[in-house]
C-alpha angles and dihedrals in degrees: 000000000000123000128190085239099061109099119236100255090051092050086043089053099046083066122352087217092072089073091071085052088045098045091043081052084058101258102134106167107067094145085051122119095235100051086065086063110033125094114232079242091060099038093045087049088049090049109039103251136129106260084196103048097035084056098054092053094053086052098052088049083058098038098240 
């Protein structure tokens, strides 16, 4: 399960087909520095995008 605390190298490397999810949320640098670093909570407030709902989208495709 994913959490918003996880950092977006953590939630990439759980399942590598959550980077299309994360990228059509608007999340385009993926390879960046920053984005390793980076929670889901952090990058969603920089760009705009429900942590929560966004969340809860990368779970179901997980089917958790």
């Amino acid at each position: 399960m994913i959490s918003k605390d996880m950092t977006i190298q953590q939630i990439i490397e759980t399942n590598e087909g959550i980077a299309p999810i994360l990228m059509s949320a608007g999340m385009h640098c993926l390879g960046c520095a920053m984005a390793h670093g980076e929670t889901l909570e952090q990058a969603c407030a920089v760009h705009g995008i429900d942590v929560d709902e966004l969340a809860q989208k990368i779970n179901d495709f997980l089917g958790a």
